[in-house]
Coordinates of C-alpha atoms and ligand atoms in Angstrom, one line a residue:
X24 CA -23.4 -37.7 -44.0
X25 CA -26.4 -35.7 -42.1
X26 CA -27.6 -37.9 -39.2
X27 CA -31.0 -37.2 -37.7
X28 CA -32.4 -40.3 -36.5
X29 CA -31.5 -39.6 -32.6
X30 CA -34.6 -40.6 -31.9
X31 CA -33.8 -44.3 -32.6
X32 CA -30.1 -44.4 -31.7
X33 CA -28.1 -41.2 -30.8
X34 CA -25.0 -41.2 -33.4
X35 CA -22.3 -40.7 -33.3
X36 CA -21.6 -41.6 -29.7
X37 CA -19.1 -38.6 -27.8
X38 CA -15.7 -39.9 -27.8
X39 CA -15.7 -39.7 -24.4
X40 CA -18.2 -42.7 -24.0
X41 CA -16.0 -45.0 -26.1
X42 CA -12.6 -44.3 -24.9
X43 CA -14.5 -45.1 -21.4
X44 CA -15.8 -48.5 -22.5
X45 CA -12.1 -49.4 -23.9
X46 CA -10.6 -48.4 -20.7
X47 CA -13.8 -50.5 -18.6
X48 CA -13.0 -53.6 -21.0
X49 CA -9.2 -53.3 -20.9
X50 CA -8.8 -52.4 -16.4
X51 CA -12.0 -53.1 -15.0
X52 CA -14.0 -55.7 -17.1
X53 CA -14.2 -57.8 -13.7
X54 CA -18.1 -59.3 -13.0
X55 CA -19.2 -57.3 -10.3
X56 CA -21.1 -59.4 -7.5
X57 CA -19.2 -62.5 -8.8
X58 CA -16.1 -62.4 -6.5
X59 CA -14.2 -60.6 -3.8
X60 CA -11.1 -59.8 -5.2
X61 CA -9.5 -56.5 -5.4
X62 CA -10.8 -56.7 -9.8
X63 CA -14.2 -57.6 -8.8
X64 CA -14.5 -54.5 -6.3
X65 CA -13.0 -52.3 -8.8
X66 CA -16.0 -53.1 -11.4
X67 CA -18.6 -53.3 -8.7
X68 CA -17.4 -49.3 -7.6
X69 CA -18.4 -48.3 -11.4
X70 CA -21.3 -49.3 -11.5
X71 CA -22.4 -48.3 -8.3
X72 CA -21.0 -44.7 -9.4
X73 CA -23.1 -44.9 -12.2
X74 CA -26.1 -46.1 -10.6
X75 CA -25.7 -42.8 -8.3
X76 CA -24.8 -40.4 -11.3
X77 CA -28.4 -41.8 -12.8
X78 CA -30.1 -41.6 -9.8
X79 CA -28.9 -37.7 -9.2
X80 CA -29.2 -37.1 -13.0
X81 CA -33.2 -37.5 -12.4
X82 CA -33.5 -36.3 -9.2
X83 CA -34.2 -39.9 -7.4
X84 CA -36.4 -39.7 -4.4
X85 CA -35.0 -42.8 -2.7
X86 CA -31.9 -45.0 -2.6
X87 CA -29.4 -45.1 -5.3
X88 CA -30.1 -48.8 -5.6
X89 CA -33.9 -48.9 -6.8
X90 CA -32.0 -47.2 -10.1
X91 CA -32.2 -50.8 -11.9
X92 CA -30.1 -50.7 -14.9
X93 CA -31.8 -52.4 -17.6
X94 CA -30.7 -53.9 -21.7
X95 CA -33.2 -50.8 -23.2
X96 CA -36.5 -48.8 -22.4
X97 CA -38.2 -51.6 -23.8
X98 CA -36.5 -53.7 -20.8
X99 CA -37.2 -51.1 -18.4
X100 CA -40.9 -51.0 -19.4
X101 CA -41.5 -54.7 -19.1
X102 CA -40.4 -54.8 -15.8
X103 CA -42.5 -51.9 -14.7
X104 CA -45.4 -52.9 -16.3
X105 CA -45.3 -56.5 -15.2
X106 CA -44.0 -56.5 -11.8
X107 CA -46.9 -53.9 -10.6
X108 CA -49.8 -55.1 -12.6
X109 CA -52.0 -58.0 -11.5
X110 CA -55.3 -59.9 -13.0
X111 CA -58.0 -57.9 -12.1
X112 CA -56.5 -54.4 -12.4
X113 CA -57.5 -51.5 -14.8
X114 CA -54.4 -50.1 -16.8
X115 CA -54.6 -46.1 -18.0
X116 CA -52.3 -45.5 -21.2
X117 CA -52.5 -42.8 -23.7
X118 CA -52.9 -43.3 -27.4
X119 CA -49.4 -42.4 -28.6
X120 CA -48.2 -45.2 -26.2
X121 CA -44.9 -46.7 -28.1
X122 CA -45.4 -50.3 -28.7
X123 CA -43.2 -51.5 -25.5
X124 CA -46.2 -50.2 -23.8
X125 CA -49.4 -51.3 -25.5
X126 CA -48.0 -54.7 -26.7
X127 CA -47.1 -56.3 -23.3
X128 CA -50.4 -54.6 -22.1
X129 CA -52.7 -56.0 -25.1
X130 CA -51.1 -59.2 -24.7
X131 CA -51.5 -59.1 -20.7
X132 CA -55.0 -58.4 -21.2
X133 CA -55.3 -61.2 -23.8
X134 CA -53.7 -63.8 -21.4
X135 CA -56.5 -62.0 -18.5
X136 CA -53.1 -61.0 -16.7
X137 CA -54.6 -57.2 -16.6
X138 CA -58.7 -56.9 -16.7
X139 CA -59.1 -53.1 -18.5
X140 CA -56.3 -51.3 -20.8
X141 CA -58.3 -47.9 -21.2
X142 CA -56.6 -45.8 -23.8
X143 CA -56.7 -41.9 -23.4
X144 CA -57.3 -39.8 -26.3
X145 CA -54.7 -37.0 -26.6
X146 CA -55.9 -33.6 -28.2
X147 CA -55.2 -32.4 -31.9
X148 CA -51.9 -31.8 -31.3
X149 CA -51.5 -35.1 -29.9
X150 CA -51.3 -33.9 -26.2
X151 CA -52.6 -35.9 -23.0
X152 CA -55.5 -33.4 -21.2
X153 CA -54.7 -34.3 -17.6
X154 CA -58.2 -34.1 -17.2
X155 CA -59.0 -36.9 -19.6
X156 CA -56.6 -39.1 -16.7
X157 CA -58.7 -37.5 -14.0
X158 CA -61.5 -38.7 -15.6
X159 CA -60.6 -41.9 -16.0
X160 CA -59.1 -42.2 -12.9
X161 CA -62.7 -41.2 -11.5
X162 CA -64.5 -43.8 -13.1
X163 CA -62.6 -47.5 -12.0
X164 CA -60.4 -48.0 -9.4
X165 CA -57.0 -48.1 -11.6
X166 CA -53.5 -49.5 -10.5
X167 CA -51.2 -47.7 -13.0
X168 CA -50.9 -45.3 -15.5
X169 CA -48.3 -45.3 -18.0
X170 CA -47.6 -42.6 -20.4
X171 CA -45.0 -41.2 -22.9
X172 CA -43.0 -38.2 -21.5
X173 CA -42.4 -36.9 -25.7
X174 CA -44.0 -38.9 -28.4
X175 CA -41.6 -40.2 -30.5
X176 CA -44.0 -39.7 -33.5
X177 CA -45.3 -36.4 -33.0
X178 CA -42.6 -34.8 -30.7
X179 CA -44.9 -33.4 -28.0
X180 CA -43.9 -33.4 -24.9
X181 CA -46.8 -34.2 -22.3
X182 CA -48.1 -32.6 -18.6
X183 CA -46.1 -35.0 -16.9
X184 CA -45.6 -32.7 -13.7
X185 CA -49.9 -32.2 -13.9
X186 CA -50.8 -36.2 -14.9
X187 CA -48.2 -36.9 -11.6
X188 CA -50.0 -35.2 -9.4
X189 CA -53.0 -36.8 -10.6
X190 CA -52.1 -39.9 -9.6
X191 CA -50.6 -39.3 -6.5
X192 CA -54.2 -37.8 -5.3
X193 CA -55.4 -40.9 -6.3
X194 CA -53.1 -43.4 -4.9
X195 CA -52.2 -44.7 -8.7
X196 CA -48.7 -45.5 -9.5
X197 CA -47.3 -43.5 -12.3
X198 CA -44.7 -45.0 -15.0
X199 CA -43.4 -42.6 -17.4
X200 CA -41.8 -43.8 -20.7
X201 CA -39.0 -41.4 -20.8
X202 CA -37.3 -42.6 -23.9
X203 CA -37.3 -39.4 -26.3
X204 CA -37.2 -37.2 -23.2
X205 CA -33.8 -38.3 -21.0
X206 CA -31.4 -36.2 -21.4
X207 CA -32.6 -34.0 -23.5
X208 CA -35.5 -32.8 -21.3
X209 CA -34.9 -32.0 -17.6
X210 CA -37.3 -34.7 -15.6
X211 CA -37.5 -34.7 -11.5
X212 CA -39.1 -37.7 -10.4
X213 CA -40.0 -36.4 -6.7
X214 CA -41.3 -33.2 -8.3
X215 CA -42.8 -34.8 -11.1
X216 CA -44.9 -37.7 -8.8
X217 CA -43.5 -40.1 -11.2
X218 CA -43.1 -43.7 -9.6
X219 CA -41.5 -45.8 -12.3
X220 CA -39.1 -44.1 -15.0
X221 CA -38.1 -46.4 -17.8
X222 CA -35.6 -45.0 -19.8
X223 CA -32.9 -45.9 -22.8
X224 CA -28.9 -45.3 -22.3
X225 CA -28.7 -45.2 -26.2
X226 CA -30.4 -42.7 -27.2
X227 CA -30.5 -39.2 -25.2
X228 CA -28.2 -40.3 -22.6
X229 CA -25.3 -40.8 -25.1
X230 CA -24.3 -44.3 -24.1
X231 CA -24.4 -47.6 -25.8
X232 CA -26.8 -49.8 -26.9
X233 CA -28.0 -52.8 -24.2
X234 CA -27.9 -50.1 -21.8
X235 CA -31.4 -48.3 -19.7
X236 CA -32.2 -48.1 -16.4
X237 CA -35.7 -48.2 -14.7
X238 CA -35.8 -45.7 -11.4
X239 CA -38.3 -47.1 -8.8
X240 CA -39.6 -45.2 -6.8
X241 CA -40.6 -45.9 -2.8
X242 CA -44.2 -46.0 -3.4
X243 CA -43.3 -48.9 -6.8
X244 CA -40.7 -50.3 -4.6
X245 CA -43.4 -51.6 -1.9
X246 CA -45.5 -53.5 -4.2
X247 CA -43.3 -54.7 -7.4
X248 CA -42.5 -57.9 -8.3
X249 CA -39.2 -59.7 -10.1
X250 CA -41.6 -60.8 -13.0
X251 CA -39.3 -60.5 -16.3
X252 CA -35.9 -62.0 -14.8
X253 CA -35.2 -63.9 -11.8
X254 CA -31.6 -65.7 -11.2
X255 CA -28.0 -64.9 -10.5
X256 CA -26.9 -62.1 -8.4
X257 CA -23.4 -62.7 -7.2
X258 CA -23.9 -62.5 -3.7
X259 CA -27.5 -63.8 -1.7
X260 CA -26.8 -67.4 -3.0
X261 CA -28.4 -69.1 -0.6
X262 CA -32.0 -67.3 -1.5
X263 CA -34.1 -70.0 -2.8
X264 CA -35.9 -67.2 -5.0
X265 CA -34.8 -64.1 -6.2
X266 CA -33.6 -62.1 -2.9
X267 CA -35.6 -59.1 -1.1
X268 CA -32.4 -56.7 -1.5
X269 CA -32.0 -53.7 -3.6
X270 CA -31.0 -53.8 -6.6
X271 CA -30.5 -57.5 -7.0
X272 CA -34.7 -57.6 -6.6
X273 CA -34.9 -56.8 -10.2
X274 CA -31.3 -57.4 -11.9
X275 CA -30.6 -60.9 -12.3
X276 CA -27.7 -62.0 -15.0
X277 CA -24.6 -60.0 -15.7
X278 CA -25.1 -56.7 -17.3
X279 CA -23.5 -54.9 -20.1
X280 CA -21.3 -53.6 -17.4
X281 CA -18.5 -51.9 -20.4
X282 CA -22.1 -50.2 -21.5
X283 CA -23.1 -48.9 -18.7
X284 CA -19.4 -47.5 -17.8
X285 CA -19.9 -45.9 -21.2
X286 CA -23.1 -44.8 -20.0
X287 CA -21.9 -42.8 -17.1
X288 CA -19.4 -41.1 -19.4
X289 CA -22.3 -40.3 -21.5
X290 CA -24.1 -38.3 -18.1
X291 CA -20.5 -35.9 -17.4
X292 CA -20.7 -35.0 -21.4
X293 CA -24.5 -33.8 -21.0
X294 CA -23.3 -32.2 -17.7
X295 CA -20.3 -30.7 -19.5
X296 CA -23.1 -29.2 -22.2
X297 CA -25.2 -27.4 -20.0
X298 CA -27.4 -30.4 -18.8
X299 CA -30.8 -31.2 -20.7
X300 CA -32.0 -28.3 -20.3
X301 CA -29.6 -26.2 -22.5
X302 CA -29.7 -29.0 -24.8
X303 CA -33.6 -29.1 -25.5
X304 CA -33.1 -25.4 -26.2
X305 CA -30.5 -26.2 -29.0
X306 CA -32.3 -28.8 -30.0
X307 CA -35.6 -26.7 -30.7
X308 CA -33.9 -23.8 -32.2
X309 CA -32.0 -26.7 -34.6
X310 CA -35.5 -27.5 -35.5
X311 CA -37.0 -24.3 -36.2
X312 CA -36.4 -23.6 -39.5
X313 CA -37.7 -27.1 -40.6
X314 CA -41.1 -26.3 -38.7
X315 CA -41.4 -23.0 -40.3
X316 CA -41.0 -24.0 -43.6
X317 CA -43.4 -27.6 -43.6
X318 CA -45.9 -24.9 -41.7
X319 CA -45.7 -23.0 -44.3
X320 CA -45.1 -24.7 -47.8
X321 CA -48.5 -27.0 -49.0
X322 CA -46.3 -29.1 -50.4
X323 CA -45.5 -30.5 -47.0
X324 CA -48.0 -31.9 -44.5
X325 CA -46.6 -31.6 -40.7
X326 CA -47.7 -33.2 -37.7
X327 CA -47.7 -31.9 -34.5
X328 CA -47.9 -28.7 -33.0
X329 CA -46.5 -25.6 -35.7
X330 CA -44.4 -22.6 -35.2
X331 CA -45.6 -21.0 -32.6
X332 CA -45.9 -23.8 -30.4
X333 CA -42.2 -25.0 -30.4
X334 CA -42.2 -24.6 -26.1
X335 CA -44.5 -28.1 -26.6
X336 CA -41.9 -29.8 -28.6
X337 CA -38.2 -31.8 -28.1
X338 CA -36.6 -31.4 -31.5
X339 CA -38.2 -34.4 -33.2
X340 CA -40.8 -33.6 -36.6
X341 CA -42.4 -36.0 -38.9
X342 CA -44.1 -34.9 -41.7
X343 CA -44.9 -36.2 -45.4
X344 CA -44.0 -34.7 -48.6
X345 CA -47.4 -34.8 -50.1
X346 CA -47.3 -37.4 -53.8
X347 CA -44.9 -39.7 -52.3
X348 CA -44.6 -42.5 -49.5
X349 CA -42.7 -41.7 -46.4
X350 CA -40.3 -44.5 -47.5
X351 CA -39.4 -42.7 -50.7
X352 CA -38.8 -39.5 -49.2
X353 CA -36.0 -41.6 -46.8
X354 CA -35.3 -43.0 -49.6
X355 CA -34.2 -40.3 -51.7
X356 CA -32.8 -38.5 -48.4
X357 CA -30.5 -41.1 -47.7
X358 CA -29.0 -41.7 -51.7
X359 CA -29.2 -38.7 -53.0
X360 CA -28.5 -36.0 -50.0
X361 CA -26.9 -38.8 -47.7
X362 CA -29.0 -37.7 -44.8
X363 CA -30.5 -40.1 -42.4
X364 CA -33.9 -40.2 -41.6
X365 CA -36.7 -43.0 -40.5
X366 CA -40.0 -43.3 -42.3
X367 CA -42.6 -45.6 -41.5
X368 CA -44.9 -46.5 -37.9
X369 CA -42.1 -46.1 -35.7
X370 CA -43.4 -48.4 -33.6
X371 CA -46.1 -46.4 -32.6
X372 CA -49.3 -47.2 -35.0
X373 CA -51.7 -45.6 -32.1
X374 CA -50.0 -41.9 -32.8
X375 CA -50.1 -42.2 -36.9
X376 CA -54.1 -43.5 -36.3
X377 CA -54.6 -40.3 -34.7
X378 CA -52.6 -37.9 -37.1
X379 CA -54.1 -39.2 -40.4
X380 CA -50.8 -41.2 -41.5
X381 CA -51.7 -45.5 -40.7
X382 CA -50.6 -47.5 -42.1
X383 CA -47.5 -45.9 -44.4
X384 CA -46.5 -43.5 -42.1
X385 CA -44.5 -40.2 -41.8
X386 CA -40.6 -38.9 -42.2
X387 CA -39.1 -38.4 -38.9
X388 CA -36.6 -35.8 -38.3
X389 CA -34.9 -36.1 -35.0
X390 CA -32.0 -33.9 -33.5
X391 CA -29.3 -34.5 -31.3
X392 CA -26.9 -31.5 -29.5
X393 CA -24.2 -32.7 -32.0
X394 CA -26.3 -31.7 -34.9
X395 CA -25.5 -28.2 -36.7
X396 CA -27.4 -25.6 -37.9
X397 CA -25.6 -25.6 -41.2
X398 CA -27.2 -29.4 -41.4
X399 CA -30.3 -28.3 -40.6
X400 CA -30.2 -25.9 -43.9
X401 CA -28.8 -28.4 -46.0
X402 CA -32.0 -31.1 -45.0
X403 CA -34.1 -28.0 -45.4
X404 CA -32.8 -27.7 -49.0
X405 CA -32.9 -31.4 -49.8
X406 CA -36.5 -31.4 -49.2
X407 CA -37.3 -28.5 -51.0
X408 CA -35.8 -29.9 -54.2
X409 CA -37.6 -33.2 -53.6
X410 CA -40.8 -31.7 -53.2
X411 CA -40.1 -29.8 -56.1
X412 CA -39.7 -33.3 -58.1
X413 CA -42.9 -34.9 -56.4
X414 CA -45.0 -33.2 -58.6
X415 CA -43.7 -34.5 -61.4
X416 CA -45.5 -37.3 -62.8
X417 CA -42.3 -39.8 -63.0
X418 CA -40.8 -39.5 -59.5
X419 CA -43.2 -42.2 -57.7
X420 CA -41.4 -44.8 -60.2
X421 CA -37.6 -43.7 -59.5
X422 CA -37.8 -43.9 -55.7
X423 CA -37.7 -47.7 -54.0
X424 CA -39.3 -47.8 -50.8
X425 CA -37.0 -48.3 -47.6
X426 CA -39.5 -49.3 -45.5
Ligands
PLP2 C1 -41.3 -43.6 -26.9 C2 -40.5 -44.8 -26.9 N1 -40.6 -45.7 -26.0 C3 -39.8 -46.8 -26.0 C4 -38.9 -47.0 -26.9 C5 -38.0 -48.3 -26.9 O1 -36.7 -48.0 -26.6 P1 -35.6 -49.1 -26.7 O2 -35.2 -49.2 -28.1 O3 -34.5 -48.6 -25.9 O4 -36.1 -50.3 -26.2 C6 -38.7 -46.1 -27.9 C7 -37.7 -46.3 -29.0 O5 -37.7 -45.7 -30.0 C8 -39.5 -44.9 -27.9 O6 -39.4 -44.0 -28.8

């Protein structure tokens, strides 16, 4: 089996991770915060080491403990979103905004929690122009903007170092959806003027699923509210309402403490591979040869930047094999080639609106570092022999669509 569906789950997980979470559940699996006993402090160390190793991993401009760990980016988002934004305030998104960001916003705005979502056009390649945010920034008085570091549509990554600085001019906060771009992309939140980070610990990051964290930074930290989850903390009892204190401020209820452990085994392995960095460059180079030849071949359509603009790309493509549905190109992928792919919306119907491909879709290819060149030449192949069939008049009909 060929698995290149990173972008939704990263598989297999290192053996590393695993063997962590087995050793968390059998020695430590304790409730931190829930207890003073010698078990309790043991479980409450790991997380705080992990907390740290997150906090380090993206360069956290304030203390380890406004590194929230959080069930998903999804998680993360929400509380972001709705702990800084009030009725009355303008919102800035872009258009290639996953649905974790434009469906709490739209229905916020429905409800009159937000007044304004204004959504930025990216350029042809599907690219935010800082100056589009400058723009819009000049126009209204705005309280946040909250863009995707790489679409996971179009695999572009965005300014986010230029939009940052933006906002800091202007007094905006900044919240970055990071959840094709950690740890596979090198991000620096003091460098990078970003003020909320949401982020998965399933996909890049190597860990589990029901894990993320959201890094709040000192100018979020000021103003944002417990809005998604208030309750149980362990310790600060006697707080009628959720306590003032770092992290407990935004993580109520026992966490998927083995997951997280997991998590943290998941950082050393990036660390032991050269860090993101060395793992976007793998990552590209993996996807090279499938950019070249959808570039080049008519029988394909790509979307997103070609070739020669790989430096604007993590290793994720979507493209169609013109005659057939996205779905039966996974489909035939996946039963005949056994390689694992995702067609459809992807949860992101703004980015297909603005490539051409609402409402069926694209194929998405996406890479992780344990992926092989050799695999890359076999999906390569597979797709060359598909598209060979798509022009025959009978292959609509043999293909069911996966959806
Ligand atoms: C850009 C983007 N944002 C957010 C999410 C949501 O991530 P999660 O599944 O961890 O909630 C995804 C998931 O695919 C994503 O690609």
């Amino acid at each position: 089996m060929i698995y290149v569906d990173h972008a939704a789950t990263s598989f297999p997980k290192p053996a590393p991770v695993a063997a962590e979470m087995d050793r968390f559940m059998r020695d430590d699996a304790a409730n931190p915060g829930r207890g003073g006993y010698k078990l309790v402090r043991r479980a409450e160390a790991r997380m705080a080491e992990v907390r740290s190793q997150l906090a380090r991993f993206v360069n956290a401009d304030g203390p380890d403990e406004q590194m929230i760990f959080t069930y998903s980016a999804t998680d993360g988002l929400n509380i972001g979103i709705r702990g800084v934004v009030q009725p009355g305030d303008r919102v800035v998104i872009d258009q290639v905004a996953h649905n974790s960001i434009s469906r709490p916003l739209t229905a916020m705005a429905g409800r009159g929690e937000v007044d304004l979502v204004r959504i930025v056009p990216p350029d042809a390649a599907g690219i935010v122009d800082p100056r589009q945010i400058a723009d819009a920034l000049d126009a209204a008085p705005t309280r946040l903007v909250a863009i995707v570091q790489a679409s996971n549509v179009l695999g572009i990554l965005n300014p986010i170092r230029e939009i940052g600085a933006i906002c800091r001019d202007r007094g905006v906060l900044f919240l970055v959806d990071a959840a094709q771009s950690i740890g596979a992309v090198p991000i620096d939140v003091a460098a990078d003027g970003i003020d909320l980070l949401a982020f998965p610990g399933h996909k890049g990051l190597q860990g589990p699923p029901g894990t993320g964290g959201l890094w709040v930074g000192p100018r979020a930290a000021e103003v944002i509210q417990p809005l998604v989850r208030e309750g149980g903390t362990g310790g600060d009892s006697a707080y009628p309402t959720q306590p003032p204190i770092w992290p407990h401020w935004l993580e109520a209820g026992t966490h998927n403490t083995a997951g997280i452990s997991g998590l943290g085994a998941g950082l050393d392995w990036i660390d032991a591979r050269g860090g993101p960095a060395a793992i976007l460059e793998h990552e590209r180079e993996l996807v090279r040869p499938l950019i070249e030849m959808l570039a080049d071949d008519d029988r394909f359509t790509l979307y997103g930047p070609g070739p020669d603009r790989l430096a604007d790309r993590i290793g994720l493509v979507s493209f169609n094999v013109n005659g057939l549905r996205p779905a039966e190109t996974a489909d035939l992928l996946d039963r005949e080639f056994d390689i694992c792919v995702r067609a459809g919306l992807h949860c992101a119907p703004g980015a297909h609106r603005h490539m051409g491909s609402f409402p069926d879709g694209a194929v998405r290819v996406s890479v992780g570092p344990m992926n092989t060149a050799d695999e890359m030449a076999a999906l390569v192949g597979a797709l060359g022999l598909i598209a060979a069939r798509a022009t025959q008049p009978s292959m609509s009909s043999q293909a069911s669509p996966t959806g």
